[in-house]
Amino acid sequence: MHDSRQWTREALRIIEADFQRSADTHLIPLELPGLPGVELYFKDESSHPTGSLKHRLARSLFLYTLCNGWLRPGAPVIEASSGSTAISEAYFARLLGLPFIAVVPAGTAREKLAQIAFYGGQTHLVDDPTQIHAESLRLAAASGGHFMDQFTFAERATDWRANNNIAESIFQQMRHERFPEPSWLVSSPGTGGTLATLGRYVRYRQHPTRVLGADAERSVFFDSYVSGERNLTLDCGSRIEGIGRPRVEPSFMPQVLDAMCKVPDALSLAAMHYLAQRLGRRVGGSSGTNLIGALLVAQQMVRQGEQGSVVAILCDSGERYATSYYDNAWLTAQGYDLAPLIQRVAACAEQGQALDHQIPRAGDLR
């Protein structure tokens, strides 16, 4: 028992030291000439050491798991992930000298698999993306390891009141802006944990800020939000890596959200390309989803004569998708024609033209 306690204490010290070596992520303004009075910012989570928003989650999961006594020296850590969480968890596993196995859909971008391997992790590919959870449980039992289960523990591993909290960071960085208290925060759900943190924090701090969840096309989160049903399922995985789920995950907390929308995949990818053009660097598909959500709330604010700020999450770098979302041959093979949709996104941001009115939306976003 004493040796185990000593090992845990040293592991916690290592993770805390790593945290102290890292600066906060940037808040990047994006001008919207067509939507006067609304100032949009992107919280750039791609600048974490492992390149995505999931770095925060992985750190929180390791701290939570260590303090619960669930990890032990030499025992494998297993995670079900479409890539980004696995990359970040592989990083922390390597810090602690633990074997790491990522259970990922077979279609996961090759760049993500290479990054998992770079941090010393193994990948276990699953043809059916709806089975990664069950396969992770099987591997953990067979290896004597621990299944981290981000989809269950994301909402409870992060301290939504303070420590390692993306919401607190946003409000601190917004203090000297023209509209320091955002009218809206926008994020897309993967586990649902980030949305839970944002929604809980604004209530805890008594901010009037509203929270929008921007869901992917092949996902059940939006439908669950509308219907209240938590047993919805799909027989396919999301085409926007890192967000959208074929089942309602335990970390999805619809009660702390003010609105949701469901963004067609093609529009998410078009918005991703538009945002990459505006920023001068590649971003991931989920950032495109979030841009659409941000434009929808910005349009509503303009219609209602409201001025204010909107903060959306830039989840990860687009370099991970060089052979998929940024490859013209891949896009053509998938049946995507993004050019007219990119023009539509540009017309909304720069000229104030309405986005597709058929994008499903619910709650305070109408």
Short mmCIF file of C-alpha atoms in Angstrom, two decimals:
data_model
loop_
_atom_site.label_atom_id
_atom_site.label_comp_id
_atom_site.label_asym_id
_atom_site.label_seq_id
_atom_site.Cartn_x
_atom_site.Cartn_y
_atom_site.Cartn_z
CA MET A 1 0.00 0.00 0.00
CA HIS A 2 2.82 2.38 0.95
CA ASP A 3 4.66 1.79 -2.36
CA SER A 4 1.45 2.38 -4.31
CA ARG A 5 0.83 5.65 -2.47
CA GLN A 6 4.39 6.77 -3.17
CA TRP A 7 4.06 5.94 -6.86
CA THR A 8 0.78 7.89 -7.09
CA ARG A 9 2.29 10.91 -5.37
CA GLU A 10 5.22 10.93 -7.78
CA ALA A 11 2.86 10.53 -10.76
CA LEU A 12 0.82 13.52 -9.60
CA ARG A 13 4.00 15.56 -9.18
CA ILE A 14 5.09 14.72 -12.74
CA ILE A 15 1.74 15.81 -14.21
CA GLU A 16 1.68 19.02 -12.17
CA ALA A 17 5.25 19.86 -13.27
CA ASP A 18 4.22 19.32 -16.89
CA PHE A 19 1.25 21.66 -16.38
CA GLN A 20 3.49 24.38 -14.96
CA ARG A 21 5.69 24.20 -18.08
CA SER A 22 2.72 24.99 -20.32
CA ALA A 23 1.27 28.46 -20.95
CA ASP A 24 -2.42 29.07 -21.53
CA THR A 25 -3.89 28.76 -25.02
CA HIS A 26 -4.55 31.81 -27.17
CA LEU A 27 -7.79 33.68 -27.83
CA ILE A 28 -7.89 34.71 -31.50
CA PRO A 29 -10.30 37.39 -32.81
CA LEU A 30 -12.00 36.84 -36.17
CA GLU A 31 -13.66 39.87 -37.74
CA LEU A 32 -17.21 39.46 -39.07
CA PRO A 33 -17.76 42.44 -41.42
CA GLY A 34 -21.23 41.20 -42.35
CA LEU A 35 -22.40 40.93 -38.75
CA PRO A 36 -21.78 44.36 -37.20
CA GLY A 37 -21.75 44.64 -33.45
CA VAL A 38 -20.73 40.99 -32.93
CA GLU A 39 -17.12 40.20 -32.06
CA LEU A 40 -16.07 36.59 -32.56
CA TYR A 41 -13.10 34.91 -30.87
CA PHE A 42 -11.68 31.42 -31.17
CA LYS A 43 -10.14 29.73 -28.14
CA ASP A 44 -7.19 28.05 -29.85
CA GLU A 45 -6.77 24.69 -28.14
CA SER A 46 -4.41 23.48 -30.87
CA SER A 47 -1.50 25.16 -29.06
CA HIS A 48 -1.46 22.57 -26.24
CA PRO A 49 1.61 20.29 -26.18
CA THR A 50 -0.38 17.51 -27.87
CA GLY A 51 -2.17 19.86 -30.24
CA SER A 52 -5.83 19.76 -29.23
CA LEU A 53 -8.56 20.54 -26.74
CA LYS A 54 -8.26 16.93 -25.54
CA HIS A 55 -4.99 17.73 -23.78
CA ARG A 56 -7.02 19.37 -21.00
CA LEU A 57 -9.31 16.34 -20.81
CA ALA A 58 -6.46 13.83 -20.77
CA ARG A 59 -4.70 15.67 -17.95
CA SER A 60 -7.93 15.80 -15.94
CA LEU A 61 -8.65 12.13 -16.58
CA PHE A 62 -5.19 11.09 -15.40
CA LEU A 63 -5.45 13.22 -12.26
CA TYR A 64 -8.93 11.86 -11.53
CA THR A 65 -7.89 8.27 -12.14
CA LEU A 66 -4.72 8.55 -10.07
CA CYS A 67 -6.54 10.11 -7.12
CA ASN A 68 -9.15 7.34 -7.30
CA GLY A 69 -6.38 4.73 -7.06
CA TRP A 70 -7.26 3.17 -10.42
CA LEU A 71 -3.79 3.25 -12.00
CA ARG A 72 -0.81 1.15 -10.95
CA PRO A 73 2.80 0.86 -12.13
CA GLY A 74 3.25 -1.11 -15.33
CA ALA A 75 -0.48 -1.71 -15.98
CA PRO A 76 -1.73 -0.61 -19.42
CA VAL A 77 -3.97 2.40 -19.92
CA ILE A 78 -6.67 1.86 -22.54
CA GLU A 79 -8.89 4.47 -24.20
CA ALA A 80 -11.65 4.47 -26.82
CA SER A 81 -11.03 7.45 -29.08
CA SER A 82 -11.19 8.71 -32.65
CA GLY A 83 -7.66 9.99 -32.19
CA SER A 84 -7.16 13.29 -30.37
CA THR A 85 -7.88 12.05 -26.85
CA ALA A 86 -5.72 9.01 -27.52
CA ILE A 87 -2.83 11.23 -28.62
CA SER A 88 -3.06 13.28 -25.44
CA GLU A 89 -3.45 10.25 -23.18
CA ALA A 90 -0.47 8.57 -24.87
CA TYR A 91 1.54 11.67 -23.95
CA PHE A 92 0.60 11.47 -20.28
CA ALA A 93 1.04 7.69 -20.17
CA ARG A 94 4.57 8.13 -21.49
CA LEU A 95 5.25 10.75 -18.80
CA LEU A 96 4.33 8.15 -16.17
CA GLY A 97 6.04 5.23 -17.88
CA LEU A 98 2.76 3.37 -18.50
CA PRO A 99 1.87 1.30 -21.59
CA PHE A 100 -0.94 2.85 -23.61
CA ILE A 101 -3.39 1.24 -26.06
CA ALA A 102 -5.78 3.35 -28.15
CA VAL A 103 -8.91 1.63 -29.47
CA VAL A 104 -9.79 3.67 -32.56
CA PRO A 105 -12.08 3.38 -35.61
CA ALA A 106 -10.26 1.89 -38.59
CA GLY A 107 -10.93 5.05 -40.62
CA THR A 108 -9.07 7.36 -38.24
CA ALA A 109 -6.69 9.77 -40.00
CA ARG A 110 -3.22 8.28 -40.51
CA GLU A 111 -1.62 11.40 -39.06
CA LYS A 112 -3.39 10.77 -35.74
CA LEU A 113 -2.25 7.16 -35.62
CA ALA A 114 1.32 8.32 -36.26
CA GLN A 115 1.11 10.79 -33.36
CA ILE A 116 -0.16 8.09 -30.99
CA ALA A 117 2.84 5.99 -31.99
CA PHE A 118 5.16 9.00 -31.57
CA TYR A 119 4.21 9.16 -27.89
CA GLY A 120 4.81 5.43 -27.49
CA GLY A 121 1.19 4.29 -27.72
CA GLN A 122 -0.21 1.28 -29.56
CA THR A 123 -3.33 1.41 -31.71
CA HIS A 124 -6.02 -1.24 -31.86
CA LEU A 125 -8.20 -0.65 -34.93
CA VAL A 126 -11.90 -1.51 -34.92
CA ASP A 127 -13.87 -1.75 -38.17
CA ASP A 128 -17.20 -0.84 -36.56
CA PRO A 129 -16.84 2.55 -34.79
CA THR A 130 -19.88 1.83 -32.62
CA GLN A 131 -17.92 -1.00 -30.94
CA ILE A 132 -14.86 0.87 -29.66
CA HIS A 133 -16.29 1.11 -26.13
CA ALA A 134 -17.04 -2.61 -25.87
CA GLU A 135 -13.65 -3.52 -27.36
CA SER A 136 -11.89 -1.25 -24.86
CA LEU A 137 -13.62 -3.00 -21.96
CA ARG A 138 -12.55 -6.38 -23.38
CA LEU A 139 -8.92 -5.27 -23.80
CA ALA A 140 -8.76 -3.86 -20.27
CA ALA A 141 -10.07 -7.09 -18.80
CA ALA A 142 -7.70 -9.21 -20.88
CA SER A 143 -4.59 -7.14 -20.12
CA GLY A 144 -5.25 -6.28 -16.50
CA GLY A 145 -5.16 -2.63 -17.48
CA HIS A 146 -7.49 0.31 -16.85
CA PHE A 147 -10.05 1.63 -19.35
CA MET A 148 -10.09 5.43 -18.91
CA ASP A 149 -13.55 5.77 -20.55
CA GLN A 150 -13.53 9.44 -21.50
CA PHE A 151 -17.17 9.31 -22.56
CA THR A 152 -18.28 8.49 -19.02
CA PHE A 153 -15.79 10.47 -16.95
CA ALA A 154 -15.20 13.66 -18.98
CA GLU A 155 -17.88 15.68 -17.19
CA ARG A 156 -16.75 14.66 -13.69
CA ALA A 157 -12.96 14.55 -14.10
CA THR A 158 -12.67 18.27 -14.86
CA ASP A 159 -13.15 20.72 -11.99
CA TRP A 160 -15.69 23.03 -13.62
CA ARG A 161 -15.29 25.64 -10.88
CA ALA A 162 -11.56 26.34 -11.26
CA ASN A 163 -8.56 24.04 -11.85
CA ASN A 164 -7.71 23.29 -15.50
CA ASN A 165 -10.97 24.88 -16.59
CA ILE A 166 -11.36 26.18 -20.15
CA ALA A 167 -14.31 28.38 -19.16
CA GLU A 168 -12.39 30.22 -16.46
CA SER A 169 -9.53 30.75 -18.92
CA ILE A 170 -11.90 32.27 -21.51
CA PHE A 171 -13.40 34.75 -19.05
CA GLN A 172 -9.96 35.76 -17.77
CA GLN A 173 -8.71 36.42 -21.29
CA MET A 174 -11.83 38.38 -22.24
CA ARG A 175 -11.49 40.88 -19.36
CA HIS A 176 -10.09 43.73 -21.49
CA GLU A 177 -12.17 43.20 -24.63
CA ARG A 178 -14.98 45.55 -25.68
CA PHE A 179 -17.57 43.00 -24.63
CA PRO A 180 -15.79 41.11 -21.82
CA GLU A 181 -18.74 38.91 -20.86
CA PRO A 182 -19.55 36.73 -23.88
CA SER A 183 -23.13 36.55 -25.07
CA TRP A 184 -22.53 32.99 -26.28
CA LEU A 185 -19.98 30.20 -25.88
CA VAL A 186 -19.95 27.65 -28.71
CA SER A 187 -18.54 24.13 -28.64
CA SER A 188 -19.22 20.85 -30.39
CA PRO A 189 -19.74 17.71 -28.27
CA GLY A 190 -17.45 14.69 -28.49
CA THR A 191 -17.83 13.34 -25.00
CA GLY A 192 -19.97 16.31 -23.92
CA GLY A 193 -17.47 17.16 -21.19
CA THR A 194 -16.42 20.59 -22.50
CA LEU A 195 -20.03 21.68 -22.92
CA ALA A 196 -20.77 20.47 -19.38
CA THR A 197 -17.86 22.53 -18.05
CA LEU A 198 -18.92 25.66 -19.95
CA GLY A 199 -22.57 25.35 -18.93
CA ARG A 200 -21.84 24.66 -15.28
CA TYR A 201 -19.24 27.42 -15.00
CA VAL A 202 -21.45 30.23 -16.34
CA ARG A 203 -24.16 29.20 -13.91
CA TYR A 204 -21.74 28.91 -11.01
CA ARG A 205 -20.31 32.38 -11.72
CA GLN A 206 -23.80 33.75 -12.44
CA HIS A 207 -22.93 34.98 -15.93
CA PRO A 208 -25.81 35.63 -18.35
CA THR A 209 -23.71 33.94 -21.06
CA ARG A 210 -25.55 31.28 -23.03
CA VAL A 211 -24.00 28.02 -24.25
CA LEU A 212 -24.59 26.47 -27.68
CA GLY A 213 -23.77 22.88 -28.57
CA ALA A 214 -23.02 22.45 -32.29
CA ASP A 215 -23.54 18.79 -33.15
CA ALA A 216 -22.29 16.79 -36.12
CA GLU A 217 -24.61 15.33 -38.77
CA ARG A 218 -24.09 11.68 -37.80
CA SER A 219 -24.66 12.04 -34.08
CA VAL A 220 -27.47 11.62 -31.57
CA PHE A 221 -26.68 14.49 -29.20
CA PHE A 222 -28.94 17.05 -30.92
CA ASP A 223 -31.82 14.61 -31.19
CA SER A 224 -31.43 13.70 -27.52
CA TYR A 225 -31.46 17.40 -26.59
CA VAL A 226 -34.72 17.91 -28.49
CA SER A 227 -36.49 14.73 -27.37
CA GLY A 228 -35.06 14.25 -23.89
CA GLU A 229 -34.34 10.61 -24.77
CA ARG A 230 -30.98 9.20 -23.66
CA ASN A 231 -31.25 5.78 -25.29
CA LEU A 232 -30.92 6.96 -28.90
CA THR A 233 -28.39 5.17 -31.09
CA LEU A 234 -27.02 5.18 -34.64
CA ASP A 235 -25.42 2.34 -36.56
CA CYS A 236 -22.61 4.51 -37.91
CA GLY A 237 -19.89 6.84 -36.65
CA SER A 238 -19.40 10.56 -37.21
CA ARG A 239 -17.54 11.78 -40.30
CA ILE A 240 -16.25 14.80 -38.36
CA GLU A 241 -13.48 13.24 -36.30
CA GLY A 242 -13.52 14.00 -32.59
CA ILE A 243 -17.16 15.06 -32.33
CA GLY A 244 -20.55 13.39 -32.68
CA ARG A 245 -21.43 10.03 -31.20
CA PRO A 246 -23.69 7.10 -32.17
CA ARG A 247 -25.05 6.93 -28.62
CA VAL A 248 -25.84 9.45 -25.88
CA GLU A 249 -22.75 9.43 -23.69
CA PRO A 250 -22.97 9.77 -19.88
CA SER A 251 -20.96 13.02 -20.01
CA PHE A 252 -23.54 14.78 -22.19
CA MET A 253 -25.45 17.18 -19.90
CA PRO A 254 -28.25 18.81 -21.94
CA GLN A 255 -29.72 20.62 -18.92
CA VAL A 256 -26.77 23.05 -18.80
CA LEU A 257 -27.11 24.03 -22.48
CA ASP A 258 -29.20 26.91 -23.77
CA ALA A 259 -29.39 25.76 -27.38
CA MET A 260 -28.14 23.24 -29.91
CA CYS A 261 -27.82 23.00 -33.68
CA LYS A 262 -27.04 20.10 -36.01
CA VAL A 263 -24.53 21.05 -38.71
CA PRO A 264 -24.38 19.09 -41.99
CA ASP A 265 -20.94 17.55 -42.46
CA ALA A 266 -20.32 19.24 -45.80
CA LEU A 267 -21.03 22.64 -44.25
CA SER A 268 -18.68 21.87 -41.34
CA LEU A 269 -15.88 21.05 -43.79
CA ALA A 270 -16.61 24.13 -45.88
CA ALA A 271 -16.47 26.31 -42.76
CA MET A 272 -13.22 24.59 -41.80
CA HIS A 273 -11.67 25.57 -45.13
CA TYR A 274 -12.99 29.12 -44.85
CA LEU A 275 -11.63 29.48 -41.32
CA ALA A 276 -8.27 28.11 -42.43
CA GLN A 277 -8.14 30.75 -45.17
CA ARG A 278 -8.98 33.53 -42.72
CA LEU A 279 -6.45 32.40 -40.09
CA GLY A 280 -3.70 31.47 -42.54
CA ARG A 281 -3.33 27.95 -41.15
CA ARG A 282 -5.21 24.69 -41.15
CA VAL A 283 -7.80 23.83 -38.51
CA GLY A 284 -9.79 20.66 -37.87
CA GLY A 285 -13.30 19.78 -38.96
CA SER A 286 -14.87 20.35 -35.55
CA SER A 287 -13.64 23.96 -35.66
CA GLY A 288 -15.69 24.35 -38.83
CA THR A 289 -18.72 22.97 -37.01
CA ASN A 290 -18.15 25.51 -34.26
CA LEU A 291 -17.80 28.36 -36.75
CA ILE A 292 -21.24 27.52 -38.17
CA GLY A 293 -22.68 27.52 -34.65
CA ALA A 294 -21.03 30.88 -33.95
CA LEU A 295 -22.39 32.38 -37.17
CA LEU A 296 -25.90 31.19 -36.32
CA VAL A 297 -25.87 32.87 -32.91
CA ALA A 298 -24.22 35.99 -34.38
CA GLN A 299 -26.99 36.26 -36.99
CA GLN A 300 -29.59 35.93 -34.28
CA MET A 301 -27.91 38.67 -32.25
CA VAL A 302 -27.92 41.03 -35.24
CA ARG A 303 -31.60 40.31 -35.96
CA GLN A 304 -32.44 41.09 -32.34
CA GLY A 305 -30.38 44.30 -32.31
CA GLU A 306 -27.93 42.85 -29.77
CA GLN A 307 -24.24 43.67 -29.62
CA GLY A 308 -21.72 41.49 -27.86
CA SER A 309 -19.04 38.83 -28.12
CA VAL A 310 -19.10 35.16 -29.07
CA VAL A 311 -16.35 32.68 -28.16
CA ALA A 312 -16.04 29.39 -30.04
CA ILE A 313 -13.57 26.54 -29.57
CA LEU A 314 -10.82 25.85 -32.11
CA CYS A 315 -10.37 22.22 -31.19
CA ASP A 316 -7.28 21.04 -33.07
CA SER A 317 -4.90 21.65 -35.94
CA GLY A 318 -5.78 20.70 -39.48
CA GLU A 319 -2.37 19.16 -40.07
CA ARG A 320 -3.85 15.94 -38.69
CA TYR A 321 -6.21 15.85 -41.69
CA ALA A 322 -3.79 16.52 -44.54
CA THR A 323 -4.71 13.23 -46.26
CA SER A 324 -8.46 13.56 -45.68
CA TYR A 325 -10.27 16.88 -45.15
CA TYR A 326 -7.54 18.86 -46.95
CA ASP A 327 -7.01 16.36 -49.77
CA ASN A 328 -9.06 17.20 -52.86
CA ALA A 329 -8.98 13.62 -54.13
CA TRP A 330 -10.31 12.37 -50.78
CA LEU A 331 -13.07 14.98 -50.73
CA THR A 332 -14.13 14.05 -54.27
CA ALA A 333 -14.14 10.35 -53.43
CA GLN A 334 -16.41 11.10 -50.46
CA GLY A 335 -18.81 13.05 -52.70
CA TYR A 336 -18.05 16.50 -51.28
CA ASP A 337 -18.22 19.63 -53.43
CA LEU A 338 -17.21 22.33 -50.98
CA ALA A 339 -16.65 25.36 -53.23
CA PRO A 340 -20.25 26.68 -53.22
CA LEU A 341 -20.57 26.02 -49.50
CA ILE A 342 -17.32 27.88 -48.76
CA GLN A 343 -18.77 30.83 -50.68
CA ARG A 344 -21.94 30.61 -48.59
CA VAL A 345 -19.97 30.70 -45.34
CA ALA A 346 -17.95 33.67 -46.63
CA ALA A 347 -21.12 35.49 -47.65
CA CYS A 348 -22.52 35.05 -44.16
CA ALA A 349 -19.41 36.23 -42.33
CA GLU A 350 -18.50 39.05 -44.70
CA GLN A 351 -21.83 40.22 -46.13
CA GLY A 352 -24.37 39.10 -43.55
CA GLN A 353 -26.22 36.72 -45.85
CA ALA A 354 -28.26 34.05 -44.07
CA LEU A 355 -26.96 30.52 -43.73
CA ASP A 356 -29.10 27.58 -44.78
CA HIS A 357 -32.38 27.96 -42.87
CA GLN A 358 -32.74 24.16 -42.85
CA ILE A 359 -29.95 23.67 -40.31
CA PRO A 360 -31.80 22.08 -37.36
CA ARG A 361 -31.68 24.19 -34.21
CA ALA A 362 -33.41 24.15 -30.84
CA GLY A 363 -33.55 25.98 -27.54
CA ASP A 364 -32.70 29.68 -27.44
CA LEU A 365 -31.40 29.51 -31.04
CA ARG A 366 -34.28 29.89 -33.47
#
